[in-house]
Short mmCIF file of C-alpha atoms and ligand atoms in Angstrom, two decimals:
data_model
loop_
_atom_site.label_atom_id
_atom_site.label_comp_id
_atom_site.label_asym_id
_atom_site.label_seq_id
_atom_site.Cartn_x
_atom_site.Cartn_y
_atom_site.Cartn_z
CA MET B 79 106.46 83.46 75.67
CA ASN B 80 106.12 80.43 76.97
CA ASP B 81 105.75 81.81 81.06
CA VAL B 82 103.27 83.51 80.32
CA ARG B 83 99.87 84.01 82.31
CA ALA B 84 97.29 85.75 80.80
CA HIS B 85 94.03 86.76 82.05
CA LEU B 86 91.94 89.22 79.87
CA THR B 87 89.18 91.26 81.21
CA VAL B 88 87.07 92.37 78.42
CA TYR B 89 84.04 95.55 78.85
CA GLY B 90 82.52 97.49 76.08
CA CYS B 91 80.71 96.14 73.31
CA GLN B 92 79.80 92.73 70.75
CA MET B 93 83.04 94.19 68.48
CA ASN B 94 85.39 94.13 71.47
CA ARG B 95 84.43 90.41 72.28
CA LEU B 96 84.99 89.69 69.45
CA ASP B 97 88.57 90.86 69.78
CA ALA B 98 89.16 89.15 73.29
CA GLU B 99 89.69 85.87 70.73
CA LEU B 100 91.83 88.00 67.89
CA VAL B 101 93.67 88.30 72.02
CA ALA B 102 93.88 85.49 72.80
CA GLU B 103 93.90 83.78 69.38
CA ARG B 104 98.00 86.21 69.55
CA LEU B 105 99.08 85.31 72.73
CA ARG B 106 98.05 80.90 72.06
CA ARG B 107 100.45 81.84 69.12
CA SER B 108 103.15 83.06 70.49
CA GLY B 109 103.59 80.35 72.97
CA ALA B 110 101.62 82.01 75.90
CA ARG B 111 98.53 80.98 77.79
CA ILE B 112 95.45 82.47 78.78
CA VAL B 113 94.20 81.77 82.36
CA ALA B 114 90.89 82.17 83.45
CA ASP B 115 91.44 83.07 87.02
CA SER B 116 93.22 86.79 87.54
CA ALA B 117 95.22 85.36 90.14
CA ALA B 118 97.47 82.77 88.69
CA ALA B 119 97.81 85.22 86.30
CA ASN B 120 101.29 87.93 85.34
CA VAL B 121 99.95 89.68 82.66
CA LEU B 122 96.96 91.43 83.32
CA LEU B 123 94.98 92.70 80.55
CA PHE B 124 92.01 95.19 79.62
CA LEU B 125 90.21 94.82 77.14
CA THR B 126 88.35 98.48 76.77
CA CYS B 127 85.97 100.63 76.17
CA SER B 128 85.53 104.61 75.57
CA VAL B 129 81.82 104.68 74.87
CA ARG B 130 81.21 106.29 78.65
CA ALA B 131 82.55 107.86 80.92
CA HIS B 132 81.01 105.41 83.65
CA ALA B 133 83.61 102.73 81.62
CA GLU B 134 86.45 103.67 81.37
CA ASP B 135 85.95 105.26 85.42
CA ARG B 136 85.62 101.48 86.43
CA LEU B 137 88.83 100.58 83.92
CA PHE B 138 89.99 102.93 86.39
CA SER B 139 88.93 101.78 89.44
CA ASN B 140 90.24 98.56 89.04
CA ILE B 141 93.19 99.27 87.62
CA GLY B 142 94.40 102.00 90.67
CA ALA B 143 93.26 97.88 93.25
CA LEU B 144 96.19 96.85 91.48
CA GLY B 145 98.99 98.59 93.44
CA ALA B 146 99.04 95.95 95.94
CA ARG B 147 99.48 93.45 94.35
CA LYS B 148 102.11 95.22 92.15
CA ARG B 149 103.89 96.36 95.18
CA ARG B 150 104.61 92.24 95.95
CA GLU B 151 104.81 91.25 92.39
CA PRO B 152 107.35 93.72 90.54
CA ASP B 153 107.10 90.96 87.30
CA LEU B 154 103.13 92.05 87.26
CA VAL B 155 102.65 93.17 83.69
CA ILE B 156 99.62 95.19 83.14
CA GLY B 157 98.33 96.42 79.88
CA VAL B 158 95.64 98.60 78.50
CA LEU B 159 94.00 97.87 75.00
CA GLY B 160 91.45 98.37 72.99
CA CYS B 161 89.09 101.88 72.70
CA THR B 162 89.95 103.00 75.67
CA ALA B 163 94.26 102.60 75.19
CA GLN B 164 93.53 104.23 71.78
CA GLN B 165 91.54 107.07 73.33
CA TYR B 166 94.08 108.09 75.53
CA GLY B 167 97.32 107.04 74.00
CA GLU B 168 100.60 107.69 75.54
CA ASP B 169 98.60 109.67 78.14
CA LEU B 170 96.83 106.74 79.91
CA ARG B 171 100.12 105.95 81.75
CA ARG B 172 100.21 109.49 83.33
CA LYS B 173 96.74 108.12 84.40
CA ALA B 174 97.32 104.90 84.82
CA PRO B 175 101.18 104.74 85.84
CA LEU B 176 100.64 100.59 86.76
CA VAL B 177 99.91 100.22 83.31
CA ASP B 178 102.87 99.24 81.24
CA VAL B 179 101.35 98.19 77.72
CA VAL B 180 98.98 100.09 76.12
CA CYS B 181 97.21 99.04 72.27
CA GLY B 182 95.04 99.80 69.74
CA PRO B 183 92.19 97.64 67.97
CA GLY B 184 94.01 98.17 65.26
CA ARG B 185 97.08 97.25 66.37
CA LEU B 186 96.66 93.15 68.99
CA ALA B 187 99.10 91.31 66.42
CA ASP B 188 101.67 93.57 68.17
CA LEU B 189 100.04 92.55 71.46
CA PRO B 190 103.18 90.10 71.96
CA ALA B 191 106.80 92.20 71.12
CA LEU B 192 104.38 94.48 73.44
CA LEU B 193 104.72 92.64 76.58
CA GLU B 194 108.10 91.32 75.19
CA ARG B 195 109.64 95.00 76.09
CA ALA B 196 107.03 95.18 79.21
CA ARG B 197 109.09 92.54 80.36
CA ARG B 198 112.39 93.86 80.96
CA GLY B 199 110.81 96.74 82.52
CA GLN B 200 109.64 98.94 78.96
CA PRO B 201 106.76 100.09 78.58
CA ALA B 202 105.80 99.35 75.52
CA ALA B 203 102.43 101.36 73.49
CA ALA B 204 101.35 100.45 69.64
CA LEU B 205 98.54 102.67 68.58
CA ASP B 206 97.07 103.73 65.55
CA PRO B 207 97.42 107.59 63.50
CA ARG B 208 95.22 109.39 65.32
CA ARG B 209 91.84 110.12 62.92
CA THR B 210 90.37 113.20 62.03
CA PRO B 211 86.78 114.08 60.48
CA ALA B 212 88.78 113.94 57.09
CA GLY B 213 89.81 110.43 57.33
CA ALA B 214 93.18 108.12 57.71
CA GLY B 215 94.28 106.04 55.77
CA GLY B 216 97.40 103.15 56.08
CA PHE B 217 95.48 100.49 58.04
CA ASP B 218 95.87 98.28 55.61
CA ALA B 219 99.11 96.92 57.56
CA SER B 220 97.11 96.63 60.45
CA ASP B 221 93.83 94.71 58.91
CA ARG B 222 95.26 92.51 57.15
CA ALA B 223 97.02 91.80 60.61
CA LEU B 224 93.72 91.26 61.87
CA ASP B 225 92.42 89.46 59.98
CA ASP B 226 95.38 86.47 59.70
CA LEU B 227 93.80 86.22 63.08
CA GLU B 228 90.17 86.60 62.50
CA LEU B 229 90.42 83.00 60.00
CA GLY B 230 92.96 81.64 62.14
CA ARG B 231 91.31 81.67 65.66
CA PRO B 232 89.13 78.60 67.04
CA LEU B 233 85.36 78.31 67.09
CA GLY B 234 84.94 80.06 70.80
CA GLY B 235 82.66 83.08 70.66
CA PRO B 236 80.29 84.16 72.83
CA SER B 237 78.64 80.61 73.09
CA PRO B 238 79.37 77.32 71.65
CA GLY B 239 77.99 77.66 68.47
CA HIS B 240 77.79 81.25 67.56
CA ALA B 241 80.54 82.94 65.83
CA TYR B 242 80.87 86.72 65.45
CA VAL B 243 82.39 87.95 62.25
CA THR B 244 83.86 91.49 61.44
CA VAL B 245 82.37 92.73 58.83
CA MET B 246 83.54 96.39 59.25
CA ARG B 247 85.81 97.84 60.95
CA GLY B 248 86.16 101.96 62.47
CA CYS B 249 83.00 104.56 61.45
CA ASP B 250 82.20 107.33 59.14
CA ASN B 251 79.55 108.85 60.95
CA PHE B 252 81.24 110.80 63.59
CA CYS B 253 77.42 110.87 65.49
CA ALA B 254 77.81 114.11 67.34
CA TYR B 255 78.50 112.03 71.24
CA CYS B 256 80.45 109.19 69.98
CA VAL B 257 83.98 108.40 70.53
CA VAL B 258 83.21 105.29 68.11
CA PRO B 259 84.43 106.57 65.06
CA GLN B 260 88.16 107.73 66.80
CA VAL B 261 89.00 104.99 68.80
CA ARG B 262 88.12 102.66 66.02
CA GLY B 263 88.90 104.51 63.11
CA PRO B 264 87.53 104.76 59.71
CA GLU B 265 84.90 102.93 58.07
CA ARG B 266 86.86 100.02 56.14
CA SER B 267 84.29 97.38 54.57
CA ARG B 268 85.59 93.61 54.72
CA PRO B 269 86.42 91.89 50.67
CA PRO B 270 83.05 89.21 50.24
CA SER B 271 85.66 87.02 49.69
CA VAL B 272 87.52 87.01 53.30
CA VAL B 273 83.76 87.08 55.46
CA LEU B 274 82.74 83.85 53.42
CA ALA B 275 85.97 82.87 53.72
CA GLU B 276 85.53 82.91 57.69
CA VAL B 277 81.48 82.41 57.77
CA CYS B 278 82.94 78.23 56.19
CA GLY B 279 86.15 77.91 57.86
CA LEU B 280 83.07 79.12 61.67
CA GLY B 281 80.55 76.25 60.02
CA ASP B 282 83.00 73.38 59.42
CA ALA B 283 83.82 73.49 62.39
CA GLY B 284 80.92 73.59 63.66
CA ALA B 285 78.55 77.05 64.42
CA ARG B 286 75.06 77.88 63.29
CA ARG B 287 74.62 80.76 64.77
CA VAL B 288 76.18 83.67 62.48
CA THR B 289 76.22 87.66 63.54
CA LEU B 290 77.46 89.52 61.03
CA LEU B 291 78.99 92.92 63.25
CA GLY B 292 79.86 96.69 61.46
CA GLN B 293 79.24 99.38 64.07
CA ALA B 294 76.87 100.47 61.02
CA VAL B 295 76.72 97.27 59.15
CA ASN B 296 73.87 97.79 56.68
CA LYS B 297 76.69 100.67 55.55
CA TYR B 298 79.26 97.61 54.24
CA GLU B 299 79.88 98.13 50.69
CA ALA B 300 82.61 96.27 48.79
CA GLU B 301 83.67 96.04 45.26
CA GLU B 302 85.80 92.39 44.17
CA ASN B 303 86.28 90.66 40.98
CA GLY B 304 84.38 94.05 39.36
CA ARG B 305 80.62 92.59 41.71
CA ARG B 306 79.26 95.54 43.81
CA TRP B 307 77.97 93.88 47.38
CA ASP B 308 76.16 95.71 49.87
CA LEU B 309 74.41 94.37 52.63
CA ALA B 310 71.93 92.40 51.02
CA ASP B 311 74.25 90.59 48.71
CA LEU B 312 76.88 89.48 51.29
CA LEU B 313 73.46 88.33 54.05
CA ALA B 314 72.50 86.29 51.49
CA ALA B 315 76.07 84.19 50.07
CA THR B 316 76.24 83.78 54.08
CA ALA B 317 73.71 81.99 54.45
CA GLU B 318 74.08 79.34 51.88
CA MET B 319 77.16 78.23 54.67
CA PRO B 320 75.77 74.20 55.95
CA GLY B 321 74.14 73.92 59.04
CA LEU B 322 73.87 77.71 59.58
CA ALA B 323 70.80 77.61 61.24
CA ARG B 324 70.74 81.56 62.30
CA LEU B 325 72.03 84.52 60.91
CA GLU B 326 72.18 87.93 62.44
CA PHE B 327 73.21 91.19 61.61
CA ILE B 328 74.27 94.45 63.86
CA THR B 329 74.62 97.12 64.92
CA ASN B 330 72.26 99.27 61.29
CA HIS B 331 72.41 103.02 60.40
CA PRO B 332 68.78 103.91 59.53
CA ARG B 333 69.71 106.30 57.57
CA HIS B 334 71.40 103.23 55.22
CA VAL B 335 68.00 100.90 55.59
CA THR B 336 67.01 99.80 52.31
CA GLU B 337 64.26 97.76 50.46
CA ARG B 338 67.42 94.99 49.28
CA LEU B 339 67.42 94.77 52.94
CA ALA B 340 64.02 94.95 53.62
CA ALA B 341 63.38 91.67 51.02
CA VAL B 342 66.57 89.61 52.57
CA PHE B 343 63.74 89.56 56.05
CA ARG B 344 61.19 88.26 53.37
CA ASP B 345 63.44 85.88 51.28
CA VAL B 346 66.82 84.37 53.37
CA PRO B 347 65.20 82.25 55.59
CA ALA B 348 68.03 81.64 58.20
CA VAL B 349 68.38 85.82 58.39
CA ALA B 350 66.34 86.21 61.84
CA PRO B 351 63.51 88.56 61.88
CA TYR B 352 65.66 90.66 64.81
CA LEU B 353 66.45 93.69 63.57
CA HIS B 354 69.13 96.18 65.88
CA MET B 355 68.57 100.26 64.15
CA PRO B 356 68.87 102.10 67.48
CA ALA B 357 67.36 105.74 66.65
CA GLN B 358 68.46 107.32 70.04
CA ALA B 359 66.01 110.03 70.51
CA GLY B 360 62.40 111.08 69.17
CA SER B 361 63.16 114.54 68.74
CA ASP B 362 63.92 116.31 65.54
CA ALA B 363 66.05 118.69 66.78
CA VAL B 364 67.92 116.61 69.07
CA LEU B 365 68.08 114.24 66.90
CA ALA B 366 70.05 117.06 64.50
CA ARG B 367 72.00 118.19 67.42
CA MET B 368 72.90 114.34 67.60
CA LYS B 369 73.94 114.82 63.45
CA ARG B 370 71.87 111.46 63.15
CA GLY B 371 70.60 112.58 59.30
CA TYR B 372 67.07 111.57 60.26
CA THR B 373 64.22 112.27 61.07
CA ALA B 374 61.91 110.62 63.63
CA ARG B 375 59.45 110.50 60.61
CA GLU B 376 62.36 109.28 57.85
CA TYR B 377 63.32 106.64 61.23
CA GLU B 378 59.75 104.88 61.93
CA GLY B 379 59.72 104.75 58.05
CA ARG B 380 62.54 102.11 57.87
CA VAL B 381 60.47 100.29 60.68
CA ALA B 382 57.10 100.64 58.35
CA MET B 383 59.03 98.96 55.31
CA ILE B 384 61.14 96.50 56.56
CA ARG B 385 57.69 95.11 58.71
CA GLN B 386 56.11 95.05 55.82
CA ALA B 387 58.54 93.04 54.16
CA ARG B 388 57.99 90.30 56.74
CA PRO B 389 56.12 92.43 60.38
CA ASP B 390 56.82 89.48 62.46
CA VAL B 391 60.67 91.49 63.07
CA ALA B 392 61.01 92.23 66.13
CA VAL B 393 62.59 95.98 66.09
CA ALA B 394 65.54 97.20 69.45
CA SER B 395 66.79 100.36 69.66
CA ASP B 396 69.25 102.21 72.04
CA PHE B 397 68.21 105.66 73.56
CA ILE B 398 70.26 107.88 74.90
CA VAL B 399 68.59 110.45 77.48
CA GLY B 400 69.82 114.16 78.67
CA PHE B 401 71.24 115.23 76.32
CA PRO B 402 72.60 118.19 75.81
CA GLY B 403 69.69 120.77 74.76
CA GLU B 404 67.01 117.78 75.40
CA THR B 405 63.72 119.50 76.32
CA GLU B 406 61.07 118.01 78.86
CA ALA B 407 59.12 118.61 74.95
CA ASP B 408 62.17 116.73 73.38
CA PHE B 409 62.05 113.78 75.71
CA ASP B 410 57.91 113.37 75.07
CA ALA B 411 58.93 112.87 71.53
CA THR B 412 60.93 109.64 72.49
CA CYS B 413 58.36 108.07 74.00
CA ASP B 414 55.83 108.74 71.77
CA MET B 415 58.24 107.40 68.92
CA VAL B 416 58.74 104.34 71.77
CA ARG B 417 54.75 103.65 71.80
CA ARG B 418 54.48 104.15 68.58
CA LEU B 419 56.58 101.44 66.97
CA ARG B 420 56.34 99.25 70.21
CA PHE B 421 60.42 98.48 69.79
CA SER B 422 61.16 94.90 71.73
CA GLY B 423 63.57 95.88 73.93
CA ALA B 424 65.98 99.13 73.76
CA PHE B 425 69.30 100.30 76.03
CA VAL B 426 69.01 102.98 77.97
CA PHE B 427 71.19 106.23 78.31
CA LYS B 428 72.20 109.09 80.07
CA TYR B 429 74.54 111.24 77.59
CA SER B 430 77.45 111.61 79.16
CA PRO B 431 79.93 114.14 76.54
CA ARG B 432 83.13 111.94 76.10
CA PRO B 433 86.70 114.51 74.69
CA GLY B 434 87.33 114.31 71.50
CA THR B 435 84.12 114.48 69.76
CA TYR B 436 81.48 117.64 68.34
CA ALA B 437 79.62 117.69 71.17
CA ALA B 438 81.99 118.37 74.39
CA ALA B 439 83.81 120.55 71.43
CA HIS B 440 80.34 123.34 70.82
CA TYR B 441 77.23 122.05 73.99
CA GLU B 442 76.33 122.69 77.08
CA ASP B 443 76.17 118.80 79.60
CA ASP B 444 72.69 121.20 81.00
CA VAL B 445 69.99 118.23 81.63
CA PRO B 446 71.34 118.20 85.14
CA ALA B 447 72.43 114.18 86.39
CA ARG B 448 69.32 114.10 88.24
CA GLU B 449 67.23 114.78 85.39
CA LYS B 450 68.62 112.66 83.70
CA ARG B 451 68.31 109.86 85.89
CA ARG B 452 64.92 109.57 85.61
CA ARG B 453 63.95 110.05 81.95
CA ASN B 454 66.24 106.98 82.39
CA GLN B 455 63.88 105.58 84.29
CA VAL B 456 60.05 106.60 82.98
CA LEU B 457 61.92 105.15 79.41
CA LEU B 458 63.08 102.55 80.29
CA ASP B 459 59.63 101.94 82.26
CA LEU B 460 57.63 102.52 78.64
CA VAL B 461 59.98 100.71 76.66
CA GLN B 462 59.65 97.52 78.93
CA GLY B 463 56.40 97.60 80.44
CA ILE B 464 55.82 97.02 76.13
CA ALA B 465 58.50 94.40 76.32
CA LEU B 466 55.67 91.96 78.83
CA GLU B 467 52.26 92.35 76.74
CA ASP B 468 54.56 91.66 73.95
CA ASN B 469 56.39 88.71 76.78
CA ARG B 470 53.05 87.94 77.21
CA ALA B 471 50.94 87.47 74.18
CA LEU B 472 53.75 84.48 73.58
CA VAL B 473 52.26 82.52 76.60
CA GLY B 474 51.86 79.39 75.42
CA LYS B 475 53.72 79.41 72.17
CA THR B 476 56.40 76.66 70.78
CA VAL B 477 59.44 78.60 69.66
CA PRO B 478 62.75 77.31 68.67
CA ALA B 479 65.22 78.45 71.17
CA PHE B 480 69.46 78.64 70.61
CA VAL B 481 70.59 77.25 73.52
CA GLU B 482 73.68 79.25 74.78
CA GLY B 483 74.05 77.84 77.99
CA PRO B 484 73.91 77.78 81.20
CA SER B 485 71.97 80.85 82.82
CA PRO B 486 73.92 83.97 83.49
CA HIS B 487 71.27 85.30 86.42
CA PRO B 488 69.06 82.45 87.40
CA HIS B 489 67.36 84.24 90.15
CA LEU B 490 67.83 87.62 88.90
CA ASP B 491 64.77 88.30 85.67
CA VAL B 492 67.11 90.27 84.20
CA ASP B 493 69.05 91.46 80.11
CA ALA B 494 72.96 91.12 81.27
CA GLU B 495 74.04 91.94 77.08
CA GLU B 496 75.85 95.30 77.90
CA PRO B 497 78.36 93.67 80.23
CA ALA B 498 77.72 95.97 83.53
CA ARG B 499 82.05 95.31 85.38
CA GLY B 500 84.15 93.58 82.63
CA GLU B 501 83.66 89.85 81.64
CA ASP B 502 86.27 87.39 82.00
CA PHE B 503 87.76 85.62 78.80
CA PRO B 504 87.16 83.11 78.17
CA ARG B 505 83.84 83.97 80.27
CA GLY B 506 83.52 82.20 84.18
CA PRO B 507 82.18 79.81 84.88
CA TYR B 508 78.17 81.37 84.89
CA GLY B 509 76.77 82.41 88.41
CA PRO B 510 74.98 80.32 90.37
CA ARG B 511 73.94 77.21 88.44
CA ARG B 512 70.40 76.19 89.69
CA ARG B 513 70.24 73.15 89.76
CA ALA B 514 66.72 72.32 88.68
CA GLU B 515 65.31 69.50 91.67
CA GLY B 516 65.31 65.98 91.92
CA ASN B 517 67.24 65.86 87.79
CA SER B 518 71.31 65.77 88.13
CA GLY B 519 73.13 66.78 85.40
CA VAL B 520 69.66 69.64 84.86
CA VAL B 521 70.05 73.07 85.03
CA GLN B 522 68.66 76.53 84.28
CA LEU B 523 70.06 77.36 80.55
CA ARG B 524 69.56 80.79 78.70
CA ALA B 525 68.17 80.78 74.86
CA ARG B 526 67.90 83.41 72.08
CA THR B 527 64.69 82.84 70.10
CA PRO B 528 63.93 83.66 66.67
CA HIS B 529 63.62 87.94 67.90
CA ASN B 530 65.98 87.78 70.03
CA ARG B 531 64.23 87.45 73.29
CA ILE B 532 65.42 85.66 76.51
CA VAL B 533 64.36 82.65 77.18
CA VAL B 534 65.52 80.62 80.27
CA PHE B 535 64.19 76.80 80.66
CA ASP B 536 65.37 73.41 82.65
CA GLY B 537 67.70 71.17 80.90
CA PRO B 538 70.37 69.79 79.98
CA ALA B 539 73.99 72.07 80.10
CA ASP B 540 75.31 70.61 77.09
CA LEU B 541 72.27 71.49 74.73
CA ALA B 542 74.28 74.42 74.05
CA GLY B 543 75.19 75.92 70.76
CA CYS B 544 71.01 73.04 69.87
CA ILE B 545 68.95 74.95 68.71
CA VAL B 546 65.83 72.63 70.96
CA PRO B 547 61.37 73.41 70.25
CA VAL B 548 60.55 75.71 74.38
CA ARG B 549 57.43 76.62 75.21
CA ILE B 550 56.31 79.28 77.21
CA VAL B 551 54.99 79.27 80.24
CA ARG B 552 55.57 82.68 81.92
CA ALA B 553 56.82 86.15 81.28
CA SER B 554 58.87 89.37 82.22
CA ALA B 555 58.85 91.99 80.48
CA LEU B 556 62.35 90.69 79.77
CA THR B 557 62.97 87.04 80.01
CA LEU B 558 60.50 83.96 78.93
CA PHE B 559 60.01 81.27 81.38
CA GLY B 560 59.18 77.80 79.56
CA GLU B 561 59.82 74.60 78.98
CA ARG B 562 61.86 72.10 76.67
CA VAL B 563 59.01 70.75 74.78
CA THR B 564 60.01 66.67 74.14
CA ALA B 565 59.14 64.25 71.53
CA GLY B 566 56.58 61.59 72.52
N1 SAH K 17 77.21 101.79 66.14
C1 SAH K 17 75.88 101.49 67.00
C2 SAH K 17 76.66 102.52 68.19
C3 SAH K 17 77.64 102.22 68.81
S1 SAH K 17 78.01 102.85 70.60
C4 SAH K 17 75.03 102.32 66.43
O1 SAH K 17 75.66 103.90 65.22
O2 SAH K 17 74.36 102.00 66.78
C5 SAH K 17 76.30 102.01 71.37
C6 SAH K 17 75.35 102.79 72.19
O3 SAH K 17 75.95 103.66 73.17
C7 SAH K 17 74.91 103.93 70.84
O4 SAH K 17 74.05 103.38 70.07
C8 SAH K 17 74.44 104.99 71.99
O5 SAH K 17 72.89 105.35 72.20
C9 SAH K 17 75.17 104.81 72.78
N2 SAH K 17 76.25 105.92 73.67
C10 SAH K 17 77.44 106.47 72.21
N3 SAH K 17 77.56 107.67 73.36
C11 SAH K 17 77.17 107.69 73.51
C12 SAH K 17 77.98 108.95 75.27
N4 SAH K 17 78.43 109.84 74.91
N5 SAH K 17 76.73 109.30 75.89
C13 SAH K 17 75.79 107.84 76.24
N6 SAH K 17 75.52 106.71 75.39
C14 SAH K 17 76.52 106.97 74.21
FE1 SF4 K 18 78.86 105.87 67.34
FE2 SF4 K 18 77.33 106.98 65.37
FE3 SF4 K 18 79.83 105.45 63.99
FE4 SF4 K 18 77.44 104.81 65.86
S1 SF4 K 18 77.31 104.94 63.41
S2 SF4 K 18 79.76 103.90 66.30
S3 SF4 K 18 76.68 106.42 67.81
S4 SF4 K 18 79.10 106.99 65.81
FE1 F3S K 19 82.64 98.32 71.34
FE2 F3S K 19 82.51 100.97 72.49
FE3 F3S K 19 84.64 100.60 71.70
S1 F3S K 19 81.31 100.74 72.48
S2 F3S K 19 83.49 100.48 69.72
S3 F3S K 19 84.07 99.08 73.49
S4 F3S K 19 84.15 102.51 72.38
#
């Protein structure tokens, strides 16, 4: 595989960004190289997301656009990895005939063998068993292979000094709209000893910020040497990592937020005061049809429990607008919830029916596209109006900012959390780097406050991975603008 030059484009959530590191590690071990420039590659890999139709459409149009190049370079190998690969399985090649390799998210360790076959001119696929809500087993071998890659990878996470760590794979919640349980398989918590060994290794390699990942991370449950562990136990043990300054965990399911988890915010100083706990809707009728397993009141009770333990915890949410049967009154209930709870931020998505989900099979997608767009905008405006008020209250204050690197959108006031397009892996040079005037080597840096707010300020690029005090001088809804506070 020494002559493989692979380029990797990543779509989707944090889990896919971590999977990109695993793919890179697997290819490196087999002698292949990862190249940042897709034009220089002879293998093009797409790590995909199927959560909304939009993400898939982008993938298929990007692959379709490669037709001319594939005719010019007949040896070019195109691989689709991750959730969309698992969703379509072998059918993917019927939809996108240019694709040579199809590899599900559980089978990334098989990638070199698949590429070898494809380079001999044979299409190749590795997929997990199809699952039903009744569950499916048989993931042990592939999980061990993924563990091996995850444990062996160098620190090369989302930004310098920041590492993602899997604590749970899969999902058993089967929310009516969601494709994740069928593409990521059944819920499996990794043993605490494995998670902690990984965290220690990353700490030795220089990680100062760790984000524990799971689709419902707070359902974490494991038993080892006769001791039972939940997420609160795991967070407390992870926080012991020498040098760890910031510990986060995403994403939380409201049903499984407990007093024990709330207490962690109060008792474990390394745990950041930030809780991503998607509500999805504020109407009980919609929540029931979504099969979320809680009412709006119960959700608010969870927020209250967290804020009682630590009043300043920033609670962030996701919402889906235009879910089947969502009336104007239902939507108003969501807006009322946002006004009452004052989320620090929220992603708002228009409902997109996904094949194989309960909602696609049982509910009519009956909210017109225009109405979905309108509700999306109304809710976003509301969320951002509140965020703007809360951000303005921070002007004049000094916050410890974890520096991620040069600002990807120096002139734009946007949050680039969800990749709108596929991102290159490793992330290419961030957008146009604005140089602060008359100060060579100084760029606009992007950092995160403990509450996960974005703060930008001018400073040397080599501050990436450090925590520095920044005084907030101006605020918009999505971004704080600051100045570095230096001693003397
Ligand atoms: N495990 C996470 C969510 C993963 S998917 C959780 O439970 O919170 C990320 C977000 O995409 C979800 O929170 C939801 O808001 C949105 N989403 C999922 N399926 C969707 C669909 N079919 N249409 C629109 N948005 C969807
Ligand atoms: Fe999807 Fe629900 Fe699982 Fe989140 S908890 S991944 S929304 S099924
Ligand atoms: Fe993540 Fe998308 Fe898969 S949200 S789990 S990459 S379907």
